[in-house]
PDB file of C-alpha atoms in Angstrom:
ATOM      1  CA  UNK A  17       0.000   0.000   0.000  1.00  0.00           C
ATOM      2  CA  UNK A  18       1.256   3.462  -0.855  1.00  0.00           C
ATOM      3  CA  UNK A  19       1.929   5.522   2.245  1.00  0.00           C
ATOM      4  CA  UNK A  20      -0.010   8.735   2.417  1.00  0.00           C
ATOM      5  CA  UNK A  21       2.115  11.859   3.013  1.00  0.00           C
ATOM      6  CA  UNK A  22       1.881  13.304   6.498  1.00  0.00           C
ATOM      7  CA  UNK A  23       0.794  16.619   4.954  1.00  0.00           C
ATOM      8  CA  UNK A  24      -2.488  14.970   3.849  1.00  0.00           C
ATOM      9  CA  UNK A  25      -3.200  13.915   7.438  1.00  0.00           C
ATOM     10  CA  UNK A  26      -2.401  17.445   8.613  1.00  0.00           C
ATOM     11  CA  UNK A  27      -4.650  18.951   5.931  1.00  0.00           C
ATOM     12  CA  UNK A  28      -7.599  16.719   6.904  1.00  0.00           C
ATOM     13  CA  UNK A  29      -7.089  16.918  10.682  1.00  0.00           C
ATOM     14  CA  UNK A  30      -9.475  19.886  11.263  1.00  0.00           C
ATOM     15  CA  UNK A  31     -12.296  18.042   9.474  1.00  0.00           C
ATOM     16  CA  UNK A  32     -11.460  14.789  11.248  1.00  0.00           C
ATOM     17  CA  UNK A  33     -11.492  16.498  14.647  1.00  0.00           C
ATOM     18  CA  UNK A  34     -14.747  18.315  13.899  1.00  0.00           C
ATOM     19  CA  UNK A  35     -16.413  15.174  12.536  1.00  0.00           C
ATOM     20  CA  UNK A  36     -15.324  12.960  15.442  1.00  0.00           C
ATOM     21  CA  UNK A  37     -16.674  15.442  17.996  1.00  0.00           C
ATOM     22  CA  UNK A  38     -19.911  16.379  16.218  1.00  0.00           C
ATOM     23  CA  UNK A  39     -22.834  13.963  16.302  1.00  0.00           C
ATOM     24  CA  UNK A  40     -24.662  16.386  14.004  1.00  0.00           C
ATOM     25  CA  UNK A  41     -21.965  16.263  11.306  1.00  0.00           C
ATOM     26  CA  UNK A  42     -21.698  12.486  11.636  1.00  0.00           C
ATOM     27  CA  UNK A  43     -25.475  12.131  11.334  1.00  0.00           C
ATOM     28  CA  UNK A  44     -25.775  14.422   8.300  1.00  0.00           C
ATOM     29  CA  UNK A  45     -22.860  12.841   6.404  1.00  0.00           C
ATOM     30  CA  UNK A  46     -24.036   9.298   7.188  1.00  0.00           C
ATOM     31  CA  UNK A  47     -27.599  10.181   6.154  1.00  0.00           C
ATOM     32  CA  UNK A  48     -26.386  11.681   2.881  1.00  0.00           C
ATOM     33  CA  UNK A  49     -24.354   8.562   2.163  1.00  0.00           C
ATOM     34  CA  UNK A  50     -27.220   6.188   2.954  1.00  0.00           C
ATOM     35  CA  UNK A  51     -29.789   8.499   1.324  1.00  0.00           C
ATOM     36  CA  UNK A  52     -27.714   8.651  -1.849  1.00  0.00           C
ATOM     37  CA  UNK A  53     -27.469   4.870  -1.770  1.00  0.00           C
ATOM     38  CA  UNK A  54     -31.230   4.624  -1.381  1.00  0.00           C
ATOM     39  CA  UNK A  55     -31.826   7.012  -4.271  1.00  0.00           C
ATOM     40  CA  UNK A  56     -29.233   5.702  -6.729  1.00  0.00           C
ATOM     41  CA  UNK A  57     -29.200   2.064  -5.711  1.00  0.00           C
ATOM     42  CA  UNK A  58     -32.929   1.787  -5.158  1.00  0.00           C
ATOM     43  CA  UNK A  59     -33.799   3.269  -8.527  1.00  0.00           C
ATOM     44  CA  UNK A  60     -31.059   1.311 -10.282  1.00  0.00           C
ATOM     45  CA  UNK A  61     -32.180  -1.984  -8.745  1.00  0.00           C
ATOM     46  CA  UNK A  62     -35.836  -1.325  -9.566  1.00  0.00           C
ATOM     47  CA  UNK A  63     -34.932  -0.299 -13.113  1.00  0.00           C
ATOM     48  CA  UNK A  64     -32.649  -3.326 -13.550  1.00  0.00           C
ATOM     49  CA  UNK A  65     -35.507  -5.556 -12.455  1.00  0.00           C
ATOM     50  CA  UNK A  66     -37.766  -3.778 -14.942  1.00  0.00           C
ATOM     51  CA  UNK A  67     -35.184  -4.354 -17.669  1.00  0.00           C
ATOM     52  CA  UNK A  68     -35.080  -8.081 -16.944  1.00  0.00           C
ATOM     53  CA  UNK A  69     -38.884  -8.263 -16.994  1.00  0.00           C
ATOM     54  CA  UNK A  70     -39.164  -6.164 -20.150  1.00  0.00           C
ATOM     55  CA  UNK A  71     -36.746  -8.400 -22.032  1.00  0.00           C
ATOM     56  CA  UNK A  72     -39.365 -11.161 -21.893  1.00  0.00           C
ATOM     57  CA  UNK A  73     -41.632  -9.007 -24.081  1.00  0.00           C
ATOM     58  CA  UNK A  74     -41.515  -8.674 -27.836  1.00  0.00           C
ATOM     59  CA  UNK A  75     -39.025  -6.040 -29.019  1.00  0.00           C
ATOM     60  CA  UNK A  76     -41.856  -3.821 -30.278  1.00  0.00           C
ATOM     61  CA  UNK A  77     -43.185  -3.563 -26.699  1.00  0.00           C
ATOM     62  CA  UNK A  78     -39.850  -2.587 -25.127  1.00  0.00           C
ATOM     63  CA  UNK A  79     -39.680   1.037 -26.309  1.00  0.00           C
ATOM     64  CA  UNK A  80     -41.320   2.581 -23.257  1.00  0.00           C
ATOM     65  CA  UNK A  81     -38.840   0.844 -20.990  1.00  0.00           C
ATOM     66  CA  UNK A  82     -35.919   2.202 -23.015  1.00  0.00           C
ATOM     67  CA  UNK A  83     -37.291   5.721 -22.537  1.00  0.00           C
ATOM     68  CA  UNK A  84     -37.713   5.057 -18.801  1.00  0.00           C
ATOM     69  CA  UNK A  85     -34.107   3.857 -18.581  1.00  0.00           C
ATOM     70  CA  UNK A  86     -32.891   7.126 -20.047  1.00  0.00           C
ATOM     71  CA  UNK A  87     -34.954   9.105 -17.513  1.00  0.00           C
ATOM     72  CA  UNK A  88     -33.684   7.072 -14.561  1.00  0.00           C
ATOM     73  CA  UNK A  89     -30.016   7.737 -15.375  1.00  0.00           C
ATOM     74  CA  UNK A  90     -30.299  11.363 -14.256  1.00  0.00           C
ATOM     75  CA  UNK A  91     -31.678  10.313 -10.859  1.00  0.00           C
ATOM     76  CA  UNK A  92     -29.147   7.521 -10.414  1.00  0.00           C
ATOM     77  CA  UNK A  93     -26.316   9.925 -11.273  1.00  0.00           C
ATOM     78  CA  UNK A  94     -27.694  12.449  -8.772  1.00  0.00           C
ATOM     79  CA  UNK A  95     -27.679   9.772  -6.076  1.00  0.00           C
ATOM     80  CA  UNK A  96     -24.163   8.678  -7.069  1.00  0.00           C
ATOM     81  CA  UNK A  97     -22.986  12.277  -6.792  1.00  0.00           C
ATOM     82  CA  UNK A  98     -24.348  12.487  -3.233  1.00  0.00           C
ATOM     83  CA  UNK A  99     -22.699   9.131  -2.420  1.00  0.00           C
ATOM     84  CA  UNK A 100     -19.324  10.291  -3.765  1.00  0.00           C
ATOM     85  CA  UNK A 101     -19.395  13.641  -1.943  1.00  0.00           C
ATOM     86  CA  UNK A 102     -20.499  12.137   1.364  1.00  0.00           C
ATOM     87  CA  UNK A 103     -18.030   9.275   0.845  1.00  0.00           C
ATOM     88  CA  UNK A 104     -15.198  11.783   0.482  1.00  0.00           C
ATOM     89  CA  UNK A 105     -16.321  13.410   3.744  1.00  0.00           C
ATOM     90  CA  UNK A 106     -16.306   9.965   5.403  1.00  0.00           C
ATOM     91  CA  UNK A 107     -12.864   9.189   3.974  1.00  0.00           C
ATOM     92  CA  UNK A 108     -11.501  12.521   5.186  1.00  0.00           C
ATOM     93  CA  UNK A 109     -12.940  11.898   8.664  1.00  0.00           C
ATOM     94  CA  UNK A 110     -10.658   8.883   9.192  1.00  0.00           C
ATOM     95  CA  UNK A 111      -8.298   8.650   6.247  1.00  0.00           C
ATOM     96  CA  UNK A 112      -5.694   6.672   8.159  1.00  0.00           C
ATOM     97  CA  UNK A 113      -8.140   3.814   8.766  1.00  0.00           C
ATOM     98  CA  UNK A 114      -9.708   3.791   5.325  1.00  0.00           C
ATOM     99  CA  UNK A 115      -6.504   4.299   3.339  1.00  0.00           C
ATOM    100  CA  UNK A 116      -5.016   1.111   4.777  1.00  0.00           C
ATOM    101  CA  UNK A 117      -8.167  -1.002   4.463  1.00  0.00           C
ATOM    102  CA  UNK A 118      -8.326  -3.648   1.722  1.00  0.00           C
ATOM    103  CA  UNK A 119     -12.125  -3.617   2.148  1.00  0.00           C
ATOM    104  CA  UNK A 120     -12.203   0.089   1.295  1.00  0.00           C
ATOM    105  CA  UNK A 121     -10.115  -0.423  -1.847  1.00  0.00           C
ATOM    106  CA  UNK A 122     -12.187  -3.415  -2.945  1.00  0.00           C
ATOM    107  CA  UNK A 123     -15.327  -1.321  -2.482  1.00  0.00           C
ATOM    108  CA  UNK A 124     -13.836   1.555  -4.508  1.00  0.00           C
ATOM    109  CA  UNK A 125     -12.824  -0.918  -7.246  1.00  0.00           C
ATOM    110  CA  UNK A 126     -16.394  -2.178  -7.419  1.00  0.00           C
ATOM    111  CA  UNK A 127     -17.681   1.405  -7.597  1.00  0.00           C
ATOM    112  CA  UNK A 128     -15.460   1.925 -10.646  1.00  0.00           C
ATOM    113  CA  UNK A 129     -16.859  -1.334 -12.101  1.00  0.00           C
ATOM    114  CA  UNK A 130     -20.382  -0.012 -11.443  1.00  0.00           C
ATOM    115  CA  UNK A 131     -19.607   3.218 -13.310  1.00  0.00           C
ATOM    116  CA  UNK A 132     -18.112   1.321 -16.256  1.00  0.00           C
ATOM    117  CA  UNK A 133     -21.137  -0.977 -16.278  1.00  0.00           C
ATOM    118  CA  UNK A 134     -23.443   2.063 -16.335  1.00  0.00           C
ATOM    119  CA  UNK A 135     -21.521   3.469 -19.276  1.00  0.00           C
ATOM    120  CA  UNK A 136     -21.818   0.126 -21.104  1.00  0.00           C
ATOM    121  CA  UNK A 137     -25.532   0.063 -20.332  1.00  0.00           C
ATOM    122  CA  UNK A 138     -25.944   3.556 -21.753  1.00  0.00           C
ATOM    123  CA  UNK A 139     -24.110   2.481 -24.919  1.00  0.00           C
ATOM    124  CA  UNK A 140     -26.463  -0.488 -25.323  1.00  0.00           C
ATOM    125  CA  UNK A 141     -29.482   1.782 -24.815  1.00  0.00           C
ATOM    126  CA  UNK A 142     -28.189   4.238 -27.414  1.00  0.00           C
ATOM    127  CA  UNK A 143     -27.662   1.426 -29.906  1.00  0.00           C
ATOM    128  CA  UNK A 144     -31.153   0.088 -29.208  1.00  0.00           C
ATOM    129  CA  UNK A 145     -32.638   3.547 -29.754  1.00  0.00           C
ATOM    130  CA  UNK A 146     -31.523   3.289 -33.373  1.00  0.00           C
ATOM    131  CA  UNK A 147     -32.120  -0.457 -33.856  1.00  0.00           C
ATOM    132  CA  UNK A 148     -34.431  -2.167 -31.368  1.00  0.00           C
ATOM    133  CA  UNK A 149     -34.980  -5.205 -33.569  1.00  0.00           C
ATOM    134  CA  UNK A 150     -35.574  -8.504 -31.755  1.00  0.00           C
ATOM    135  CA  UNK A 151     -32.303  -9.883 -33.164  1.00  0.00           C
ATOM    136  CA  UNK A 152     -30.158  -6.973 -31.977  1.00  0.00           C
ATOM    137  CA  UNK A 153     -27.268  -8.216 -29.811  1.00  0.00           C
ATOM    138  CA  UNK A 154     -27.686  -5.116 -27.658  1.00  0.00           C
ATOM    139  CA  UNK A 155     -30.676  -6.687 -25.876  1.00  0.00           C
ATOM    140  CA  UNK A 156     -28.370  -9.415 -24.537  1.00  0.00           C
ATOM    141  CA  UNK A 157     -25.856  -6.734 -23.595  1.00  0.00           C
ATOM    142  CA  UNK A 158     -28.548  -4.776 -21.739  1.00  0.00           C
ATOM    143  CA  UNK A 159     -29.545  -7.950 -19.869  1.00  0.00           C
ATOM    144  CA  UNK A 160     -25.922  -8.646 -18.925  1.00  0.00           C
ATOM    145  CA  UNK A 161     -25.445  -5.074 -17.687  1.00  0.00           C
ATOM    146  CA  UNK A 162     -28.667  -5.203 -15.626  1.00  0.00           C
ATOM    147  CA  UNK A 163     -27.545  -8.438 -13.929  1.00  0.00           C
ATOM    148  CA  UNK A 164     -24.077  -6.998 -13.338  1.00  0.00           C
ATOM    149  CA  UNK A 165     -25.582  -3.811 -11.915  1.00  0.00           C
ATOM    150  CA  UNK A 166     -27.694  -5.784  -9.446  1.00  0.00           C
ATOM    151  CA  UNK A 167     -24.704  -7.801  -8.262  1.00  0.00           C
ATOM    152  CA  UNK A 168     -22.497  -4.721  -7.926  1.00  0.00           C
ATOM    153  CA  UNK A 169     -25.023  -2.653  -5.952  1.00  0.00           C
ATOM    154  CA  UNK A 170     -25.441  -5.445  -3.409  1.00  0.00           C
ATOM    155  CA  UNK A 171     -21.710  -6.203  -3.201  1.00  0.00           C
ATOM    156  CA  UNK A 172     -20.850  -2.525  -2.692  1.00  0.00           C
ATOM    157  CA  UNK A 173     -23.484  -2.244   0.034  1.00  0.00           C
ATOM    158  CA  UNK A 174     -22.170  -5.372   1.776  1.00  0.00           C
ATOM    159  CA  UNK A 175     -18.631  -4.018   1.654  1.00  0.00           C
ATOM    160  CA  UNK A 176     -19.842  -0.709   3.086  1.00  0.00           C
ATOM    161  CA  UNK A 177     -21.300  -2.586   6.062  1.00  0.00           C
ATOM    162  CA  UNK A 178     -18.098  -4.626   6.397  1.00  0.00           C
ATOM    163  CA  UNK A 179     -15.993  -1.472   6.247  1.00  0.00           C
ATOM    164  CA  UNK A 180     -17.743  -0.067   9.291  1.00  0.00           C
ATOM    165  CA  UNK A 181     -17.337  -3.303  11.245  1.00  0.00           C
ATOM    166  CA  UNK A 182     -13.858  -4.475  10.236  1.00  0.00           C
ATOM    167  CA  UNK A 183     -11.792  -1.300   9.901  1.00  0.00           C
TER     168      UNK A 183
END
């Protein structure tokens, strides 16, 4: 693991001290992190489930779901933004613990995988917007991304719980 320069600890110390002595700050940051997870993860999971159900329909009947997917991305990205900002506040509150935690780095790696998966899903949706034929390989891609999304959201959440308990 790469050692973090002492100057980073010094820079974050005022926030760390404030956070560790303020139940209000801890409550707000934790709520934002969990609230962002509820918003982004909840909508993503519900939409992924809808994708899997919609794929059982004929291609001609899938158009409304494709439009719904596009609308949900804005909300999921909003939730992800809240998660990232509150996550940075959590990291800064105890950087020494998190920086050295393999659980933290595994969780961050899965977050990157989730973002890449979302990008791949958006590419499949864009391709399907121009050719939503039953034989399009992008339907299989969309299915694969929905299943991957479900697995990643749950794995990231489990690692978040583990991070609190094992760091």
